[in-house]
């Protein structure tokens, strides 16, 4: 496995692979890799001849008061995990390599990005779309792998690919959880022991909502209220949002008809965590 830091070198490796007739998979990440990331890489390895994992803490998706400077990093551990999972290349560019000093081009989206995480993080999805757009242009993958944990991000990327005619298949991958149900996340590293326990409230509350839906409840407001009420029992939790939205266009729903996404973001202490589940009343 190779660690590549420049766009030029990565392009020439991909060109070589293409000359050999190989298919290429891309797994975009911000590093500090865990079993959730590994599941994406393992899937990519099973479906492509060659796999690139990008490992880049993308500055343009962080708001001014967010955790860009403290975001956890461990390149040595990341390299070992990628190698064990069967990746061929880790792309680990510097911010200066990815963004020229006078860069003035950004990708924006009018829909899908205003609600849910976009309310608290108004510039976040422009940063995500911009860096993923660039990665797609650099790697030209046949397939790219994203986790359902970032459900809004996955919907946004699917829309960008459709709208901008990228010739790449987007593969959504299930949420990988700790044994007690907490969704794995690089930011879990910020939690102290008390907060780590409190963080379970996200999954526990969502499970209550999911059970209501499985039992036949079709009033989205009632399901949301039960999730919210349970979240509020945790003193360390400060709720950013709990929403039930249409799974495709991410608009809030009143009645459950067809596929929906129930999503939440909650601050546990200073750490903002997200979680969600999908439900289809017609499946
Ligand atoms: N628990 C998980 N299960 C499945 N996929 C995941 C999980 N956590 C992250 N991913 C996916 O890995 C990719 C890279 O995510 P990222 O590097 O931001 O990791 P993260 O753990 O989500 O970090 P953060 O704490 O910043 O949210 C994204 O597509 C994301 O959805
Ligand atoms: C897709 C992504 C790698 C873009 O920086 C990031 O948003 C992430 O890790 O989910
Ligand atoms: N997984 C999303 C990265 C972020 O929160 O910036």
Short mmCIF file of C-alpha atoms in Angstrom, two decimals, residues 32-273:
data_model
loop_
_atom_site.label_atom_id
_atom_site.label_comp_id
_atom_site.label_asym_id
_atom_site.label_seq_id
_atom_site.Cartn_x
_atom_site.Cartn_y
_atom_site.Cartn_z
CA UNK A 32 -8.81 8.75 12.57
CA UNK A 33 -10.26 5.59 11.15
CA UNK A 34 -12.46 3.10 13.01
CA UNK A 35 -14.47 -0.03 12.20
CA UNK A 36 -17.14 2.07 10.46
CA UNK A 37 -14.57 3.32 7.95
CA UNK A 38 -13.11 -0.17 7.71
CA UNK A 39 -16.48 -1.60 6.65
CA UNK A 40 -16.55 0.89 3.75
CA UNK A 41 -13.00 0.01 2.70
CA UNK A 42 -13.63 -3.75 2.91
CA UNK A 43 -16.74 -3.34 0.74
CA UNK A 44 -14.82 -1.21 -1.75
CA UNK A 45 -12.05 -3.82 -1.91
CA UNK A 46 -14.63 -6.55 -2.59
CA UNK A 47 -16.16 -4.61 -5.50
CA UNK A 48 -13.17 -2.96 -7.22
CA UNK A 49 -9.75 -4.01 -8.54
CA UNK A 50 -8.03 -1.05 -6.87
CA UNK A 51 -9.10 1.12 -3.91
CA UNK A 52 -8.08 4.64 -2.87
CA UNK A 53 -8.88 5.85 0.66
CA UNK A 54 -8.66 9.61 0.98
CA UNK A 55 -7.60 10.77 4.45
CA UNK A 56 -8.00 14.53 4.57
CA UNK A 57 -9.43 16.79 7.27
CA UNK A 58 -11.16 19.14 4.88
CA UNK A 59 -11.00 22.72 6.21
CA UNK A 60 -13.79 24.08 3.99
CA UNK A 61 -16.48 21.97 5.68
CA UNK A 62 -15.76 23.33 9.17
CA UNK A 63 -17.50 26.44 10.45
CA UNK A 64 -15.47 29.23 12.10
CA UNK A 65 -16.20 28.01 15.64
CA UNK A 66 -15.97 24.30 14.94
CA UNK A 67 -13.27 21.74 15.76
CA UNK A 68 -10.94 21.91 12.72
CA UNK A 69 -7.80 22.44 14.83
CA UNK A 70 -8.61 19.72 17.39
CA UNK A 71 -10.06 17.12 14.99
CA UNK A 72 -8.31 13.83 15.94
CA UNK A 73 -5.51 12.67 13.64
CA UNK A 74 -3.35 9.50 13.63
CA UNK A 75 -1.86 8.75 10.23
CA UNK A 76 0.19 5.75 11.40
CA UNK A 77 -2.85 3.96 12.79
CA UNK A 78 -4.90 4.92 9.71
CA UNK A 79 -2.27 3.43 7.41
CA UNK A 80 -2.27 0.14 9.36
CA UNK A 81 -6.08 -0.08 9.22
CA UNK A 82 -6.17 0.66 5.46
CA UNK A 83 -3.48 -1.90 4.75
CA UNK A 84 -5.29 -4.56 6.81
CA UNK A 85 -8.53 -3.79 4.97
CA UNK A 86 -6.82 -4.24 1.59
CA UNK A 87 -6.66 -0.65 0.28
CA UNK A 88 -4.05 0.12 -2.40
CA UNK A 89 -3.46 3.83 -1.81
CA UNK A 90 -4.09 6.34 0.96
CA UNK A 91 -4.37 9.83 -0.45
CA UNK A 92 -3.22 12.20 2.30
CA UNK A 93 -2.75 15.67 0.81
CA UNK A 94 -1.96 18.86 2.71
CA UNK A 95 -4.64 21.59 2.75
CA UNK A 96 -2.34 23.63 0.46
CA UNK A 97 -2.21 20.76 -2.04
CA UNK A 98 -6.02 20.56 -2.15
CA UNK A 99 -6.76 24.31 -2.09
CA UNK A 100 -4.56 26.83 -3.86
CA UNK A 101 -4.14 30.03 -1.91
CA UNK A 102 -6.38 31.95 -4.31
CA UNK A 103 -8.98 29.19 -4.74
CA UNK A 104 -12.33 30.86 -5.32
CA UNK A 105 -14.51 28.06 -6.70
CA UNK A 106 -16.98 26.21 -4.50
CA UNK A 107 -19.81 23.78 -5.17
CA UNK A 108 -23.15 24.76 -3.69
CA UNK A 109 -26.58 23.18 -3.51
CA UNK A 110 -29.89 24.98 -3.03
CA UNK A 111 -31.92 22.08 -1.73
CA UNK A 112 -31.27 19.25 0.76
CA UNK A 113 -28.63 21.30 2.58
CA UNK A 114 -30.74 23.84 4.46
CA UNK A 115 -32.41 21.59 7.04
CA UNK A 116 -31.10 19.01 9.54
CA UNK A 117 -27.33 19.53 9.98
CA UNK A 118 -27.40 22.42 7.49
CA UNK A 119 -29.30 24.61 9.97
CA UNK A 120 -26.50 24.58 12.54
CA UNK A 121 -23.75 24.14 9.95
CA UNK A 122 -24.82 26.48 7.10
CA UNK A 123 -21.54 26.26 5.13
CA UNK A 124 -20.79 22.60 5.87
CA UNK A 125 -22.31 20.93 2.81
CA UNK A 126 -20.76 23.39 0.39
CA UNK A 127 -17.38 22.33 1.82
CA UNK A 128 -18.30 18.64 1.59
CA UNK A 129 -19.58 18.95 -2.00
CA UNK A 130 -16.51 20.96 -3.03
CA UNK A 131 -13.98 18.46 -1.69
CA UNK A 132 -15.91 15.40 -2.93
CA UNK A 133 -16.28 17.03 -6.36
CA UNK A 134 -12.50 17.55 -6.41
CA UNK A 135 -11.80 13.98 -5.24
CA UNK A 136 -14.08 12.61 -7.96
CA UNK A 137 -12.17 14.65 -10.56
CA UNK A 138 -8.79 13.53 -9.23
CA UNK A 139 -9.55 9.82 -8.75
CA UNK A 140 -12.31 9.34 -11.38
CA UNK A 141 -13.63 6.34 -9.41
CA UNK A 142 -16.12 3.79 -10.77
CA UNK A 143 -17.66 3.57 -7.29
CA UNK A 144 -17.48 5.73 -4.18
CA UNK A 145 -18.47 4.58 -0.69
CA UNK A 146 -20.25 6.64 1.98
CA UNK A 147 -21.74 5.71 5.35
CA UNK A 148 -25.41 5.99 6.28
CA UNK A 149 -24.30 7.52 9.58
CA UNK A 150 -23.98 10.78 7.66
CA UNK A 151 -27.37 10.29 6.02
CA UNK A 152 -27.83 13.89 4.86
CA UNK A 153 -24.33 13.89 3.36
CA UNK A 154 -25.13 10.70 1.45
CA UNK A 155 -28.36 12.20 0.05
CA UNK A 156 -26.50 15.40 -0.89
CA UNK A 157 -23.70 13.51 -2.67
CA UNK A 158 -26.21 11.38 -4.58
CA UNK A 159 -27.94 14.57 -5.75
CA UNK A 160 -24.66 16.25 -6.73
CA UNK A 161 -23.66 13.19 -8.77
CA UNK A 162 -27.03 13.20 -10.52
CA UNK A 163 -27.10 16.95 -11.15
CA UNK A 164 -23.47 17.23 -12.29
CA UNK A 165 -23.48 14.02 -14.39
CA UNK A 166 -20.64 12.31 -12.58
CA UNK A 167 -20.03 8.84 -13.96
CA UNK A 168 -19.67 7.24 -10.53
CA UNK A 169 -21.87 4.82 -8.62
CA UNK A 170 -22.51 5.95 -5.04
CA UNK A 171 -22.63 3.05 -2.61
CA UNK A 172 -24.33 3.70 0.75
CA UNK A 173 -23.11 1.50 3.62
CA UNK A 174 -24.89 0.61 6.90
CA UNK A 175 -24.04 2.27 10.23
CA UNK A 176 -21.48 0.33 12.28
CA UNK A 177 -22.11 0.57 16.02
CA UNK A 178 -20.26 -0.14 19.26
CA UNK A 179 -21.54 -3.18 21.17
CA UNK A 180 -23.85 -0.96 23.26
CA UNK A 181 -25.40 0.72 20.20
CA UNK A 182 -23.45 4.01 19.96
CA UNK A 183 -22.75 4.81 16.29
CA UNK A 184 -19.00 4.75 15.70
CA UNK A 185 -17.57 8.19 14.99
CA UNK A 186 -14.13 9.75 15.08
CA UNK A 187 -15.58 12.42 17.38
CA UNK A 188 -16.45 9.77 20.02
CA UNK A 189 -12.78 10.19 21.00
CA UNK A 190 -13.71 13.58 22.53
CA UNK A 191 -16.08 11.98 25.08
CA UNK A 192 -15.04 11.43 28.70
CA UNK A 193 -16.39 8.43 30.61
CA UNK A 194 -19.59 10.14 31.77
CA UNK A 195 -20.26 11.61 28.34
CA UNK A 196 -19.60 8.29 26.65
CA UNK A 197 -22.42 6.76 28.74
CA UNK A 198 -24.70 9.74 28.10
CA UNK A 199 -24.09 9.46 24.34
CA UNK A 200 -26.11 6.25 24.30
CA UNK A 201 -29.24 8.38 24.56
CA UNK A 202 -29.16 9.06 20.80
CA UNK A 203 -29.49 5.43 19.77
CA UNK A 204 -31.82 4.49 22.64
CA UNK A 205 -34.24 7.29 21.78
CA UNK A 206 -34.20 6.52 18.06
CA UNK A 207 -34.91 2.86 18.81
CA UNK A 208 -38.07 3.91 20.69
CA UNK A 209 -39.22 5.84 17.62
CA UNK A 210 -38.43 2.94 15.32
CA UNK A 211 -40.43 0.58 17.53
CA UNK A 212 -43.46 2.90 17.29
CA UNK A 213 -43.22 2.88 13.49
CA UNK A 214 -42.91 -0.91 13.41
CA UNK A 215 -45.98 -1.13 15.63
CA UNK A 216 -47.92 0.86 13.01
CA UNK A 217 -47.76 4.49 14.18
CA UNK A 218 -47.99 6.77 11.13
CA UNK A 219 -48.13 10.21 12.78
CA UNK A 220 -44.60 11.64 12.43
CA UNK A 221 -45.25 14.26 15.14
CA UNK A 222 -46.06 11.60 17.73
CA UNK A 223 -42.95 9.60 16.91
CA UNK A 224 -40.79 12.74 17.06
CA UNK A 225 -42.28 13.71 20.43
CA UNK A 226 -41.43 10.34 21.98
CA UNK A 227 -37.84 10.54 20.67
CA UNK A 228 -37.48 14.11 21.96
CA UNK A 229 -39.00 13.29 25.35
CA UNK A 230 -36.59 10.42 25.85
CA UNK A 231 -33.58 12.51 24.75
CA UNK A 232 -34.52 15.11 27.37
CA UNK A 233 -34.14 12.55 30.18
CA UNK A 234 -30.36 12.77 29.69
CA UNK A 235 -29.01 15.82 31.57
CA UNK A 236 -25.76 15.95 29.54
CA UNK A 237 -27.62 16.06 26.22
CA UNK A 238 -28.41 19.33 24.42
CA UNK A 239 -30.61 18.59 21.43
CA UNK A 240 -29.76 20.26 18.13
CA UNK A 241 -32.57 18.59 16.19
CA UNK A 242 -34.79 15.54 15.92
CA UNK A 243 -36.55 15.32 12.54
CA UNK A 244 -38.54 12.86 10.46
CA UNK A 245 -38.03 13.67 6.79
CA UNK A 246 -38.65 12.22 3.36
CA UNK A 247 -35.68 9.90 2.69
CA UNK A 248 -34.99 11.41 -0.74
CA UNK A 249 -35.71 15.13 -0.63
CA UNK A 250 -35.16 15.49 3.15
CA UNK A 251 -38.32 17.62 3.54
CA UNK A 252 -40.14 17.17 6.89
CA UNK A 253 -43.09 14.75 6.78
CA UNK A 254 -46.28 14.77 8.81
CA UNK A 255 -47.56 11.34 7.85
CA UNK A 256 -45.38 8.30 7.38
CA UNK A 257 -45.95 7.21 3.78
CA UNK A 258 -43.07 5.38 2.10
CA UNK A 259 -39.38 5.76 2.93
CA UNK A 260 -38.43 8.22 5.65
CA UNK A 261 -35.29 9.17 7.53
CA UNK A 262 -35.43 9.84 11.27
CA UNK A 263 -32.32 11.84 12.11
CA UNK A 264 -30.88 13.56 15.14
CA UNK A 265 -27.94 15.70 16.20
CA UNK A 266 -27.22 16.14 19.91
CA UNK A 267 -24.45 17.86 21.83
CA UNK A 268 -23.05 15.70 24.60
CA UNK A 269 -21.00 18.24 26.49
CA UNK A 270 -19.17 20.07 23.69
CA UNK A 271 -19.25 17.13 21.28
CA UNK A 272 -21.87 17.17 18.55
CA UNK A 273 -22.98 13.65 17.62
#
